Amino acid sequence: MTEKSGVICSKCSRRAVFSSKGSGIRLCREHFLQDFEIRVSRTVENNGMIRDGERIAVAVSGGKDSTALLLSLHRMLADRNVEMVAVTVDEGIAGYRDDTILSAGQICSRLGVEQVIVSFREEFGCDLDEMVRGKNVAPCTYCGVFRKNALNRTAKLLHADKVATGHNLDDEAQTVMMNYLKGDYERLMRFRPRQARSGLVARIKPLREMPEKEIALYCMVNGAFFPSRECPYADLSLRADVRDMMNRLESLFPGVKRTTVGGFVDIISAASGCFSQVELGACRQCGEPCVEGLCKACELLDGIKRRS
Ligand code: SF4
């Protein structure tokens, strides 16, 4: 998928900005935007993700995925009785997050969407950098656990009905593959769509069927592509290796990311009834939902205190 000079749109006579290796379709700017938004709308509608009267907390980091999420939802929901508020989580990653927070602020003010910023420092007492400095721990694990916790708490304070995140097709395929590779079927099954649970604001992923490259192009053609450095911790995770592997496979066998996710969806429906949804209680320390005893965030915080 690249910008094609001299190549004509399959639907009109304008110059194509997009071409798909798999389907052979080529689209000009206008038809690409239309096609992108129709596909996102279809994911939202087919899965009953957003209903009239709801307030949606949109997780906006300022990266391309969350920028595309906010832009597309803003267009799709313009005529509907749905409120949006953007939530930006500042994990405290020096030399990385400051830039994306600025980008998040820019896109929110351009669209007139209220933005609320919460930080690990305010919520948990220290930045991610401090949590992991000099310790033999996986930064992405800490980041993911505390970010989810901060988003859930903020969404409840904002009386949001749903939290929308910018997870895309690439993220979904990587998550399925990582759990296969770890042999972690329980975590894999937790990844399936679940019913609402007490204390947890329901999460929706409107971009989950959209490839990362199309998301980047969607931001570019909307004049909202803010180039940013990669997170300094990104290369330390298994996800980075799985991402490279999936990208290589996709270039050799177009469509493999989609079939990885599609195959997982088939497995879930074949296994339906075999895995019951675990009931959640409240963390004895912070009151956030968890399976039993301490939630993961409090467990990690206790570990940080013990080590410092
Ligand atoms: Fe957080 Fe890891 Fe993503 Fe960096 S790469 S923002 S540490 S999850």
Coordinates of C-alpha atoms and ligand atoms in Angstrom, one line a residue:
M1 CA 0.0 0.0 0.0
T2 CA 1.7 3.2 -1.2
E3 CA 0.9 6.5 -2.7
K4 CA 0.8 6.0 -6.4
S5 CA 1.7 8.8 -8.8
G6 CA 0.2 8.3 -12.2
V7 CA -2.1 5.5 -11.0
I8 CA -5.8 6.1 -11.4
C9 CA -8.5 5.4 -8.8
S10 CA -10.6 2.3 -9.5
K11 CA -13.8 4.3 -8.8
C12 CA -13.1 7.6 -10.6
S13 CA -10.5 9.3 -12.8
R14 CA -8.6 11.0 -10.0
R15 CA -5.0 10.0 -9.0
A16 CA -4.8 7.1 -6.6
V17 CA -3.2 7.6 -3.2
F18 CA -3.8 4.0 -2.1
S19 CA -3.5 0.6 -3.7
S20 CA -4.1 -2.8 -2.1
K21 CA -1.8 -5.7 -3.1
G22 CA -4.4 -8.2 -2.0
S23 CA -7.5 -6.9 -3.8
G24 CA -5.8 -4.8 -6.5
I25 CA -8.1 -1.9 -5.7
R26 CA -6.8 1.6 -6.1
L27 CA -8.4 4.7 -4.4
C28 CA -8.1 8.4 -4.7
R29 CA -8.0 10.6 -1.5
E30 CA -11.8 11.0 -1.4
H31 CA -12.7 7.4 -2.1
F32 CA -10.0 6.2 0.4
L33 CA -11.5 8.4 3.1
Q34 CA -15.0 7.2 2.3
D35 CA -13.9 3.5 2.2
F36 CA -12.0 3.8 5.5
E37 CA -14.9 5.4 7.4
I38 CA -17.4 3.0 6.0
R39 CA -15.3 0.1 7.2
V40 CA -14.9 1.6 10.7
S41 CA -18.7 2.3 10.8
R42 CA -19.4 -1.3 9.8
T43 CA -17.2 -2.6 12.7
V44 CA -19.0 -0.3 15.1
E45 CA -22.5 -1.1 13.9
N46 CA -22.0 -4.9 13.4
N47 CA -20.7 -5.2 17.0
G48 CA -23.2 -2.8 18.6
M49 CA -20.2 -0.8 20.0
I50 CA -21.9 2.6 20.3
R51 CA -25.5 3.5 21.1
D52 CA -27.3 6.8 21.1
G53 CA -27.2 8.7 24.4
E54 CA -23.8 7.2 25.3
R55 CA -20.7 9.1 26.5
I56 CA -17.5 7.6 25.0
A57 CA -14.1 8.2 26.6
V58 CA -11.7 8.0 23.7
A59 CA -8.1 7.1 24.7
V60 CA -6.0 9.6 22.7
S61 CA -2.2 9.3 23.1
G62 CA -1.4 11.4 20.1
G63 CA 0.0 8.6 18.0
K64 CA -1.5 7.7 14.6
D65 CA -3.9 5.0 15.8
S66 CA -5.6 7.2 18.4
T67 CA -5.6 10.2 16.1
A68 CA -7.3 8.2 13.4
L69 CA -9.7 6.8 16.0
L70 CA -10.7 10.3 17.2
L71 CA -11.0 11.7 13.6
S72 CA -13.1 8.8 12.3
L73 CA -15.4 8.7 15.4
H74 CA -15.8 12.4 15.2
R75 CA -17.0 12.2 11.6
M76 CA -19.2 9.1 12.1
L77 CA -20.9 10.4 15.2
A78 CA -21.4 14.0 14.1
D79 CA -25.2 13.6 13.6
R80 CA -25.7 11.2 16.5
N81 CA -26.6 11.9 20.1
V82 CA -23.2 10.6 21.3
E83 CA -20.7 12.6 23.5
M84 CA -17.0 12.1 23.2
V85 CA -14.3 13.1 25.7
A86 CA -10.6 12.4 25.0
V87 CA -8.5 10.8 27.8
T88 CA -4.7 11.1 27.4
V89 CA -2.5 9.1 29.7
D90 CA 1.0 10.4 30.4
E91 CA 3.0 7.4 31.5
G92 CA 6.1 9.5 32.1
I93 CA 8.5 8.3 29.3
A94 CA 11.2 10.9 28.8
G95 CA 11.9 12.0 25.3
Y96 CA 8.8 10.3 23.9
R97 CA 5.5 11.0 25.5
D98 CA 5.9 14.8 25.7
D99 CA 5.7 15.0 21.9
T100 CA 2.7 12.8 21.5
I101 CA 0.8 14.6 24.3
L102 CA 1.3 17.8 22.3
S103 CA -0.1 16.1 19.2
A104 CA -3.0 14.8 21.2
G105 CA -3.8 18.3 22.4
Q106 CA -3.7 19.6 18.8
I107 CA -6.1 17.1 17.4
C108 CA -8.5 17.5 20.3
S109 CA -8.6 21.3 19.9
R110 CA -8.9 21.0 16.1
L111 CA -12.0 18.8 16.5
G112 CA -13.4 20.7 19.6
V113 CA -13.2 17.6 21.8
E114 CA -12.7 18.0 25.5
Q115 CA -9.4 16.5 26.6
V116 CA -8.5 15.2 30.1
I117 CA -4.9 14.3 30.9
V118 CA -4.0 11.9 33.6
S119 CA -0.5 10.9 34.6
F120 CA 1.1 7.8 36.2
R121 CA 2.9 10.3 38.6
E122 CA -0.5 11.6 39.9
E123 CA -2.3 8.3 39.8
F124 CA 0.4 6.0 41.1
G125 CA 3.1 8.2 42.6
C126 CA 5.9 7.9 40.0
D127 CA 6.6 7.9 36.3
L128 CA 7.1 4.7 34.2
D129 CA 10.7 5.6 33.9
E130 CA 11.2 5.6 37.6
M131 CA 9.2 2.4 38.1
V132 CA 11.5 0.4 35.8
R133 CA 14.8 2.2 36.1
G134 CA 17.7 -0.2 37.0
K135 CA 15.2 -3.1 37.5
N136 CA 15.1 -6.3 35.5
V137 CA 11.4 -5.9 34.6
A138 CA 9.4 -5.6 31.4
P139 CA 8.4 -1.9 31.0
C140 CA 5.5 -2.8 28.6
T141 CA 3.9 -5.0 31.3
Y142 CA 3.9 -2.1 33.8
C143 CA 2.8 0.4 31.2
G144 CA -0.1 -1.8 30.0
V145 CA -1.4 -2.6 33.5
F146 CA -1.2 1.0 34.9
R147 CA -2.6 2.5 31.6
K148 CA -5.6 0.2 31.7
N149 CA -6.2 1.0 35.4
A150 CA -5.8 4.8 34.8
L151 CA -8.2 4.7 31.8
N152 CA -10.8 2.7 33.7
R153 CA -10.7 5.0 36.8
T154 CA -10.8 8.1 34.7
A155 CA -13.7 6.8 32.5
K156 CA -15.7 6.1 35.6
L157 CA -15.0 9.6 37.0
L158 CA -16.1 11.1 33.7
H159 CA -19.3 8.9 33.7
A160 CA -18.4 7.4 30.4
D161 CA -20.3 4.4 29.2
K162 CA -17.5 3.0 27.0
V163 CA -13.7 3.4 26.6
A164 CA -12.7 3.4 22.9
T165 CA -9.1 2.5 22.2
G166 CA -7.1 2.7 18.9
H167 CA -6.1 -1.0 18.7
N168 CA -5.8 -1.9 15.0
L169 CA -5.7 -5.2 13.0
D170 CA -1.9 -5.4 13.4
D171 CA -2.2 -5.1 17.2
E172 CA -4.9 -7.7 17.3
A173 CA -2.9 -10.2 15.1
Q174 CA 0.2 -9.6 17.3
T175 CA -1.7 -10.3 20.5
V176 CA -3.2 -13.5 19.2
M177 CA 0.2 -14.7 17.9
M178 CA 2.0 -13.7 21.1
N179 CA -0.4 -15.7 23.2
Y180 CA -0.1 -18.7 20.9
L181 CA 3.7 -18.5 21.1
K182 CA 3.5 -18.3 24.9
G183 CA 1.0 -21.2 25.0
D184 CA -1.2 -19.0 27.2
Y185 CA -4.6 -20.1 26.2
E186 CA -6.3 -18.5 29.3
R187 CA -5.0 -15.1 28.3
L188 CA -6.0 -15.8 24.7
M189 CA -9.5 -16.6 25.8
R190 CA -9.6 -13.4 27.9
F191 CA -8.9 -11.5 24.7
R192 CA -12.4 -12.5 23.3
P193 CA -15.2 -9.9 23.5
R194 CA -16.8 -10.2 26.9
Q195 CA -20.0 -9.1 28.5
A196 CA -20.0 -6.0 30.7
R197 CA -18.6 -6.5 34.1
S198 CA -19.2 -4.6 37.3
G199 CA -16.6 -1.8 37.9
L200 CA -15.1 -2.2 34.4
V201 CA -16.1 0.4 31.8
A202 CA -16.7 -1.6 28.6
R203 CA -13.9 -1.3 26.1
I204 CA -14.5 -1.0 22.4
K205 CA -11.9 -1.2 19.5
P206 CA -13.5 0.5 16.4
L207 CA -10.2 0.2 14.4
R208 CA -9.7 -3.5 15.1
E209 CA -10.2 -4.5 11.5
M210 CA -8.1 -1.6 10.0
P211 CA -4.5 -2.3 9.0
E212 CA -1.8 0.0 10.6
K213 CA -0.6 1.2 7.2
E214 CA -4.1 2.4 6.2
I215 CA -4.5 4.1 9.5
A216 CA -1.2 6.0 8.9
L217 CA -2.4 7.0 5.4
Y218 CA -5.8 8.1 6.8
C219 CA -4.0 10.5 9.2
M220 CA -1.8 11.8 6.4
V221 CA -4.6 12.5 4.0
N222 CA -6.5 14.3 6.9
G223 CA -3.4 16.4 7.5
A224 CA -3.1 14.9 11.0
F225 CA 0.1 12.8 10.8
F226 CA 2.4 13.8 13.6
P227 CA 5.6 11.9 13.2
S228 CA 7.0 10.8 16.5
R229 CA 9.8 8.7 17.8
E230 CA 9.3 5.1 18.8
C231 CA 8.9 4.5 22.5
P232 CA 12.4 3.7 23.9
Y233 CA 11.0 0.6 25.6
A234 CA 9.3 -0.8 22.5
D235 CA 12.2 -3.0 21.4
L236 CA 12.4 -4.8 24.8
S237 CA 9.1 -6.6 24.3
L238 CA 8.2 -9.9 22.6
R239 CA 5.6 -7.8 20.7
A240 CA 8.4 -6.1 18.8
D241 CA 9.7 -9.4 17.4
V242 CA 6.2 -10.7 16.7
R243 CA 5.4 -7.4 14.9
D244 CA 8.5 -7.8 12.7
M245 CA 7.6 -11.4 12.0
M246 CA 4.0 -10.6 11.1
N247 CA 5.1 -7.7 8.8
R248 CA 7.5 -10.0 7.0
L249 CA 4.8 -12.7 6.6
E250 CA 2.3 -10.2 5.4
S251 CA 4.6 -8.9 2.7
L252 CA 5.1 -12.5 1.5
F253 CA 1.5 -13.7 2.0
P254 CA -0.9 -10.7 1.9
G255 CA -3.8 -11.2 4.2
V256 CA -2.0 -13.3 6.8
K257 CA -2.8 -10.7 9.6
R258 CA -6.4 -10.8 8.9
T259 CA -6.5 -14.7 8.7
T260 CA -4.6 -14.9 12.1
V261 CA -7.4 -12.8 13.7
G262 CA -10.2 -14.5 11.7
G263 CA -8.9 -17.9 12.7
F264 CA -8.9 -16.9 16.4
V265 CA -12.5 -15.7 16.1
D266 CA -13.5 -19.1 14.6
I267 CA -11.7 -20.9 17.5
I268 CA -13.6 -18.8 20.0
S269 CA -17.0 -19.6 18.5
A270 CA -16.1 -23.3 18.2
A271 CA -15.1 -23.2 21.9
S272 CA -18.1 -21.2 23.0
G273 CA -19.5 -22.6 26.3
C274 CA -16.1 -24.2 27.2
F275 CA -14.8 -21.1 28.9
S276 CA -17.0 -19.3 31.4
Q277 CA -16.4 -15.6 32.2
V278 CA -14.7 -15.2 35.6
E279 CA -16.7 -13.1 38.0
L280 CA -14.8 -10.1 39.3
G281 CA -14.5 -8.8 42.9
A282 CA -12.9 -5.6 44.2
C283 CA -9.2 -5.1 44.9
R284 CA -8.8 -5.0 48.7
Q285 CA -6.4 -2.0 48.4
C286 CA -7.9 0.3 45.7
G287 CA -11.3 -1.1 45.0
E288 CA -10.8 -1.6 41.3
P289 CA -12.2 -4.8 39.8
C290 CA -10.0 -7.9 40.0
V291 CA -10.3 -11.6 40.1
E292 CA -9.4 -11.9 43.8
G293 CA -7.4 -10.1 46.5
L294 CA -5.1 -7.5 44.9
C295 CA -5.5 -6.1 41.4
K296 CA -2.5 -6.3 39.2
A297 CA -1.7 -2.6 39.5
C298 CA -1.6 -2.8 43.3
E299 CA 0.5 -6.0 43.1
L300 CA 3.0 -4.2 40.9
L301 CA 3.0 -1.1 43.1
D302 CA 3.7 -3.2 46.2
G303 CA 6.6 -4.8 44.3
I304 CA 8.0 -1.3 43.4
K305 CA 7.8 -0.2 47.1
R306 CA 9.5 -3.3 48.3
R307 CA 12.4 -2.9 45.9
S308 CA 12.9 0.9 46.5
Ligands
SF4_1 FE1 4.2 1.5 27.0 FE2 5.6 -0.5 25.9 FE3 4.0 1.0 24.4 FE4 6.2 2.1 25.4 S1 6.1 0.4 23.9 S2 4.2 3.0 25.3 S3 6.4 1.1 27.4 S4 3.4 -0.4 26.1

